[in-house]
Coordinates of C-alpha atoms in Angstrom, one line a residue:
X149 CA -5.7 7.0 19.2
X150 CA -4.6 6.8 15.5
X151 CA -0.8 5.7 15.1
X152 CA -1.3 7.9 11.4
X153 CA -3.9 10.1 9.8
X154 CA -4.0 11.0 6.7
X155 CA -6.8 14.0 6.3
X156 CA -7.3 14.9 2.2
X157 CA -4.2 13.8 0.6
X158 CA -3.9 14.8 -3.2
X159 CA -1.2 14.1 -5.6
X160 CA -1.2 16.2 -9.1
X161 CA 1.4 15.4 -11.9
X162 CA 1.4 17.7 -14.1
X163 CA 1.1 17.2 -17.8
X164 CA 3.9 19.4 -20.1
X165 CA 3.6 20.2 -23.5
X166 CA 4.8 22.6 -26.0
X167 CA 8.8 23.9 -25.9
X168 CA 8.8 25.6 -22.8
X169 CA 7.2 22.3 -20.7
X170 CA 4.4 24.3 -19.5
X171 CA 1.7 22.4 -17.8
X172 CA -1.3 21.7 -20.0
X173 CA -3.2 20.0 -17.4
X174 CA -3.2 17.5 -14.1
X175 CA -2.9 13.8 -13.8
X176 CA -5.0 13.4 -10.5
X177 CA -3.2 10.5 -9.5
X178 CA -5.0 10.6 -5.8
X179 CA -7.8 13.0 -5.5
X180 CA -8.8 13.7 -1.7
X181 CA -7.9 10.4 -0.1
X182 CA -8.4 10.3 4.1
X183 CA -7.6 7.5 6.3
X184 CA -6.3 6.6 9.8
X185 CA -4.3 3.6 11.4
X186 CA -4.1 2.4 14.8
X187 CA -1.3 0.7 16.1
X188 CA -0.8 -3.1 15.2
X189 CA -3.7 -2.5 12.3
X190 CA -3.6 -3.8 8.5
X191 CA -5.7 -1.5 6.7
X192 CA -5.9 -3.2 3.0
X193 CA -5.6 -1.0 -0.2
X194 CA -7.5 -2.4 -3.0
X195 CA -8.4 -0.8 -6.8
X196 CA -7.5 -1.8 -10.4
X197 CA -4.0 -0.7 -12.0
X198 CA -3.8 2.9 -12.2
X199 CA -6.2 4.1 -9.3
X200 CA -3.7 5.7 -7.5
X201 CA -2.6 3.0 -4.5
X202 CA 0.9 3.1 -5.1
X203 CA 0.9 6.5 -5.3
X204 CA -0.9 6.6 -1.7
X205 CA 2.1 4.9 -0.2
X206 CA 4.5 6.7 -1.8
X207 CA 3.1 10.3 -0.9
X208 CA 3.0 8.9 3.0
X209 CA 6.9 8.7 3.4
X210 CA 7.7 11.4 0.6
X211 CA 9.3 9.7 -1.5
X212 CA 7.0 11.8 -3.9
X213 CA 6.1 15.0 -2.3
X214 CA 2.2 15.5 -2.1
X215 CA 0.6 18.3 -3.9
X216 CA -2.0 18.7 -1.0
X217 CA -3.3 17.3 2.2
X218 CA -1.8 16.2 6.0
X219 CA 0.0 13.3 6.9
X220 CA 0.1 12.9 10.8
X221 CA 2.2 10.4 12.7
X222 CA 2.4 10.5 16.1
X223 CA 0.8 13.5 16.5
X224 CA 3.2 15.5 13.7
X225 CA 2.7 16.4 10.3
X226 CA 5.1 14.8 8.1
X227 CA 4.5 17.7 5.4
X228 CA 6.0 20.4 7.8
X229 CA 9.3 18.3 8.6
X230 CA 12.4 19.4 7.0
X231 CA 14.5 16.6 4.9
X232 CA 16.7 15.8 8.5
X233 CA 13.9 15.4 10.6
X234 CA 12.0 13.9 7.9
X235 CA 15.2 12.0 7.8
X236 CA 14.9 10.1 11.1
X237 CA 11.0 10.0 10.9
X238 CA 11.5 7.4 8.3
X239 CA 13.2 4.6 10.9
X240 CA 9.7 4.2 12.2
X241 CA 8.0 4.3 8.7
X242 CA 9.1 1.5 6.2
X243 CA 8.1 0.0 2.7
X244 CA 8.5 -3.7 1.5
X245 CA 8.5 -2.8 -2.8
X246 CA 6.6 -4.7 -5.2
X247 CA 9.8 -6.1 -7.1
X248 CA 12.1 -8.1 -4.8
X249 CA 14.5 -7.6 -7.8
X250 CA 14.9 -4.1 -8.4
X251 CA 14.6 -3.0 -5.5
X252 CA 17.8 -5.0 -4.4
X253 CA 20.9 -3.3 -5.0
X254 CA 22.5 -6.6 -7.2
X255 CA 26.0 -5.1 -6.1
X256 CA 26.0 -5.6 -2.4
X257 CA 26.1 -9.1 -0.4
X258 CA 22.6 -9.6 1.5
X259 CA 24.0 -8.8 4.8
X260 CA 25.3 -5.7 3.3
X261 CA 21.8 -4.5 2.0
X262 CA 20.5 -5.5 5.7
X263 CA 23.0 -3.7 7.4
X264 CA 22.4 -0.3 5.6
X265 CA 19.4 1.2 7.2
X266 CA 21.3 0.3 10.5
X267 CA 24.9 1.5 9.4
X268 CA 23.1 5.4 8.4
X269 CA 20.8 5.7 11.3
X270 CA 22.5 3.6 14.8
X271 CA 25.9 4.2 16.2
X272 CA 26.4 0.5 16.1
X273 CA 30.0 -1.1 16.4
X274 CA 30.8 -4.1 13.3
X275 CA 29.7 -7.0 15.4
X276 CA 26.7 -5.7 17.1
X277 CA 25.7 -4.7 13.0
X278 CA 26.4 -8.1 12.6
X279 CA 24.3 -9.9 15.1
X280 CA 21.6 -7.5 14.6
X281 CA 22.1 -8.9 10.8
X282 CA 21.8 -12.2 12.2
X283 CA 18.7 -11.9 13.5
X284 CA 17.2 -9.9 11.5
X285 CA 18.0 -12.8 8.8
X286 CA 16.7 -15.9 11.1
X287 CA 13.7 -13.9 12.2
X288 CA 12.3 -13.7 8.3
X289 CA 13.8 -17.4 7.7
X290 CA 17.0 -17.1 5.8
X291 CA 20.0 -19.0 6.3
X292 CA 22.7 -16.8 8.0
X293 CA 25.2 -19.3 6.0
X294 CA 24.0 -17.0 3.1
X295 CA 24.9 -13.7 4.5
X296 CA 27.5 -12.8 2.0
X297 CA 25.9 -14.1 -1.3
X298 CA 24.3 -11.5 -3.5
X299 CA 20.4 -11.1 -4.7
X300 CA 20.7 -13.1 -8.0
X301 CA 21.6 -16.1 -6.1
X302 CA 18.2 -16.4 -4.3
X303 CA 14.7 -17.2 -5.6
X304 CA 11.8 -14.6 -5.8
X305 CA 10.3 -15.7 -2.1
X306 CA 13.8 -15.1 -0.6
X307 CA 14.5 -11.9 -2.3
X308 CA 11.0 -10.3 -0.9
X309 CA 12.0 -11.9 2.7
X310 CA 15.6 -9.8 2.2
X311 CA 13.4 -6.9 1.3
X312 CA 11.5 -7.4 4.5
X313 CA 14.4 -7.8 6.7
X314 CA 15.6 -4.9 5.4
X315 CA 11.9 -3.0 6.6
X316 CA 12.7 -4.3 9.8
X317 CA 16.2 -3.5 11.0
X318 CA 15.6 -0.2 12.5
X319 CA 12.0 -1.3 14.4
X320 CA 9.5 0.4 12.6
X321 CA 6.2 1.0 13.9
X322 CA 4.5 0.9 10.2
X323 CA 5.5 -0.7 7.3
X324 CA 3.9 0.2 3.7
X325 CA 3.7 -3.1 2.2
X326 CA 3.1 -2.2 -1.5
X327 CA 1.9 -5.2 -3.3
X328 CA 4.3 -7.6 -1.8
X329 CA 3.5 -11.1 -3.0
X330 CA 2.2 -9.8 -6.7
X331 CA 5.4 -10.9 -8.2
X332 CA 5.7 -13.9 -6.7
X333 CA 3.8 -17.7 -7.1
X334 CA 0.6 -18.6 -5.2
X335 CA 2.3 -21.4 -2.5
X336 CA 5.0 -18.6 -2.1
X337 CA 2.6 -15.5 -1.5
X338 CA 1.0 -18.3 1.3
X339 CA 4.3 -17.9 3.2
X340 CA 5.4 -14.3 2.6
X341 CA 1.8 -13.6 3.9
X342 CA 2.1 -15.8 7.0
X343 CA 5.5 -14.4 7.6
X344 CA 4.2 -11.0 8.0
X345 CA 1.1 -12.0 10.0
X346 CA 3.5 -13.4 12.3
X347 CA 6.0 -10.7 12.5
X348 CA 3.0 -8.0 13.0
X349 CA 1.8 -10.4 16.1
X350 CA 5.3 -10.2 17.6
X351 CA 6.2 -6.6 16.8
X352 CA 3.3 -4.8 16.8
X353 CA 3.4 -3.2 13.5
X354 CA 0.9 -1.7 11.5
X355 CA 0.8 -2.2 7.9
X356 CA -1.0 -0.7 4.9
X357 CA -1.0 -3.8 2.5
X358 CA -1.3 -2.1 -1.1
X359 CA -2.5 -5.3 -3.4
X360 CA -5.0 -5.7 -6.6
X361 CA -5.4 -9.7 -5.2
X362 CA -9.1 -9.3 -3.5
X363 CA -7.8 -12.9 -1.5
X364 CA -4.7 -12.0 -0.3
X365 CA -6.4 -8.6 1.2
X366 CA -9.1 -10.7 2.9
X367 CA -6.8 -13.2 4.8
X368 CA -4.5 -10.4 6.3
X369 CA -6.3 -7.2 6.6
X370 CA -8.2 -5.9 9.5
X371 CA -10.2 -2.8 7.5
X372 CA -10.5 -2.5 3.8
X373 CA -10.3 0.6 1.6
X374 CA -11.6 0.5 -2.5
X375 CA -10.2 2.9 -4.6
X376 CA -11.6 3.9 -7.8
X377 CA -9.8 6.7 -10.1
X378 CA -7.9 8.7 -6.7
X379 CA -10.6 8.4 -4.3
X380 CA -11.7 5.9 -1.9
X381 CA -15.1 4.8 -2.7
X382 CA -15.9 2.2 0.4
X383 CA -13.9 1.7 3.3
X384 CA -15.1 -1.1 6.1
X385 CA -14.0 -3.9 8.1
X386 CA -13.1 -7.3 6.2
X387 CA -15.5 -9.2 7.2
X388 CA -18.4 -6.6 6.6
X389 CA -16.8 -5.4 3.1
X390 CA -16.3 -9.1 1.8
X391 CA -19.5 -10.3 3.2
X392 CA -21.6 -7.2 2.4
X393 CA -20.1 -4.5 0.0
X394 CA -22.3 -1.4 -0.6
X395 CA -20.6 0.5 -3.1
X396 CA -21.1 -0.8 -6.9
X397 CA -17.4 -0.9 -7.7
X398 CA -16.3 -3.0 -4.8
X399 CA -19.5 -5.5 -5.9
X400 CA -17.8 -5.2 -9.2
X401 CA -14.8 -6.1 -7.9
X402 CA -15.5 -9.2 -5.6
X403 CA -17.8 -10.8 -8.1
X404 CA -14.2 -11.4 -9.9
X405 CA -13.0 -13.1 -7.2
X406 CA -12.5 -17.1 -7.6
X407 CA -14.8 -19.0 -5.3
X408 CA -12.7 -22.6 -4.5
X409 CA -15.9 -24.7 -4.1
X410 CA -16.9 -25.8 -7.8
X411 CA -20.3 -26.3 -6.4
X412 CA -21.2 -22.5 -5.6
X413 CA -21.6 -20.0 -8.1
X414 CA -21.0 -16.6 -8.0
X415 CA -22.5 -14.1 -10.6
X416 CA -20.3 -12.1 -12.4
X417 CA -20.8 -8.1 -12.3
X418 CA -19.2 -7.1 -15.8
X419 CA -18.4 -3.4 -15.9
X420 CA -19.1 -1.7 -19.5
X421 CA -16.1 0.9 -21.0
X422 CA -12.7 1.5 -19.4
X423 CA -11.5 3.8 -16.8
X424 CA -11.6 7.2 -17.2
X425 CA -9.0 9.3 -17.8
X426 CA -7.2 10.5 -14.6
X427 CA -6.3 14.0 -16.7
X428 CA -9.9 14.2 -17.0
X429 CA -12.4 12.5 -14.8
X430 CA -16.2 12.6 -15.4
X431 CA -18.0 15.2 -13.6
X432 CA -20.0 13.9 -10.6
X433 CA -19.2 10.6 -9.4
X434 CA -16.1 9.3 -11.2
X435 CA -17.6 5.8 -11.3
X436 CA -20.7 6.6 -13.4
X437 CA -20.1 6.1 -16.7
X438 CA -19.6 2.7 -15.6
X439 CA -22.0 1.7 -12.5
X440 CA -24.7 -0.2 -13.2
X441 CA -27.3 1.2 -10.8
X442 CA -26.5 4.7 -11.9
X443 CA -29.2 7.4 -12.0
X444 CA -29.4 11.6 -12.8
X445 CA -27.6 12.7 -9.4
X446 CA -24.5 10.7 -10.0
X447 CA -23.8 12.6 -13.0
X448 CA -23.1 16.1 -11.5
X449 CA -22.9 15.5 -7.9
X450 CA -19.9 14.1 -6.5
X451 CA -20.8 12.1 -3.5
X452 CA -19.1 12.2 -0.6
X453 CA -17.6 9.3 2.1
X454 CA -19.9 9.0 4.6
X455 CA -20.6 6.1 7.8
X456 CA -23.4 4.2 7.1
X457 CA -23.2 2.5 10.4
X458 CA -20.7 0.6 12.0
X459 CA -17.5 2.4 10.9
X460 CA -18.7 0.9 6.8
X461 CA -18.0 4.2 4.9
X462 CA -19.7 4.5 1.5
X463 CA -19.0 6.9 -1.6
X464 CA -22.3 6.6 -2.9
X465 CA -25.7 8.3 -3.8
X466 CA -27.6 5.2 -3.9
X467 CA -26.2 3.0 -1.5
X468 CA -25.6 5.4 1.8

């Protein structure tokens, strides 16, 4: 059984113009996006800037309210909770932010920032906060010595292992990883990446790993999801998407992808013209103005995802 389901999820913005702010039309951010997620599971989130997978993450754990669509954990749906259930909900449901910077409060000592989550949610006396600190702190490999310093005193890779720490304290059962490592250099992304692999194995987490890096989504994820323009387009296990991908865009999208043998060469899929506008996507599929192998249908119907065998889901006239 899935640990979460999302069934349709949709999240408008509107666009205001004119002096009373009235909305002139919709930024479909995410556009009718369904997916599950079983229990010690990385499902990958892949797409260019501006398709909509931070917004996916977000619209999960609320912290912007969906326009549409069910979230279910453990059997509830997190739409129909009010802000103190919704409240304690969240110690099970995490996110690890992109920026291990700014999403450090730069006035609080590192074991304060770690002790937070705990402080508001357990009745915890000082030392067992500070021992759950502790290990917390050794688990993700920082030095305890450092417990008291403050986020501009650490590099980038120790910064994003706070962050984690932080994810952790109150023994969450997913965590929303949202483009972890982007911010951070390749031999450092290496360890961040192992770190979680290895806390996932000991903990049993689940993880939706938000990323744009095609490599990093290959080494830790168990199921892939592409999104183009709101929607997912193909959604399959790693080793079937990277080894066999159906859909146009993900082709696209691997053929970018740095091969480290100089001796094999990959040929590059180009795509002509630029993403469409999310206040006004093309009619059809979103992706044909762009798709190589396009033909009449994809131009006015919109296809839908459907199993092509196996559990590999496809978005596509052509390729289903």
């Amino acid at each position: 059984m899935a640990l979460l389901e999302v069934e349709n999820l949709k999240k408008y913005f509107p666009v205001q113009r004119g002096i009373l702010s009235r909305a002139a039309g919709y930024v479909k951010a995410v556009d009718g996006v369904s997916f599950s997620l079983k229990q010690g599971e990385t499902l990958g989130l892949v797409g260019e800037s501006g398709c909509g997978k931070t917004t996916v993450g977000r619209s999960l754990l609320r912290l912007i309210e969906p326009t549409e669509g069910r979230v279910i954990f453990n059997g509830q749906d997190l739409r129909e909770l009010d802000r103190g259930k919704m409240r304690k909900v969240r110690a099970s449901l995490q996110i690890i932010f992109q920026d291990p910077f700014s999403s450090l409060n730069p006035r609080m000592s590192v074991g304060d920032i770690i002790a937070e989550p705990i402080r508001n949610h357990l009745n915890l006396t000082r030392s067992e906060i500070r021992n759950r600190v502790t290990l917390l702190m050794e688990r993700v490999g920082l030095h305890t010595t450092h417990m008291n310093r403050y986020p501009h005193e650490f590099s980038g890779g120790q910064r994003q292992r706070i962050g984690i720490a932080r994810a952790l304290a109150l023994n969450p059962l997913i965590i929303i990883c949202d483009e972890p490592v982007s911010a951070l250099d390749v031999s450092i992304q290496a360890q961040v990446i192992n770190l979680l692999a290895q806390l996932q194995e000991q903990m049993n987490l689940a993880y939706l790993f938000i990323a744009h890096d095609l490599s990093v989504v290959e080494h830790i994820s168990d199921r892939v999801a592409v999104m183009y323009l709101g929607r997912i387009v193909e959604m399959a296990s790693s080793a079937e998407l990277y080894a066999s991908p159906r859909h146009p865009y993900s082709q696209s999208l691997l053929s970018a992808v740095p091969v480290p043998d100089p001796d094999v060469h990959r040929e590059r899929i180009l795509l002509q013209g630029d993403v469409p506008s999310p206040i006004d996507p093309p009619s059809g599929c979103s992706f044909h103005p762009r798709c190589f192998a396009r033909e009449d249908i994809c131009s006015h119907d919109a296809p839908v995802l459907r199993d092509i065998g196996g559990g590999h889901q496809v978005a596509c006239h052509l390729r289903a």
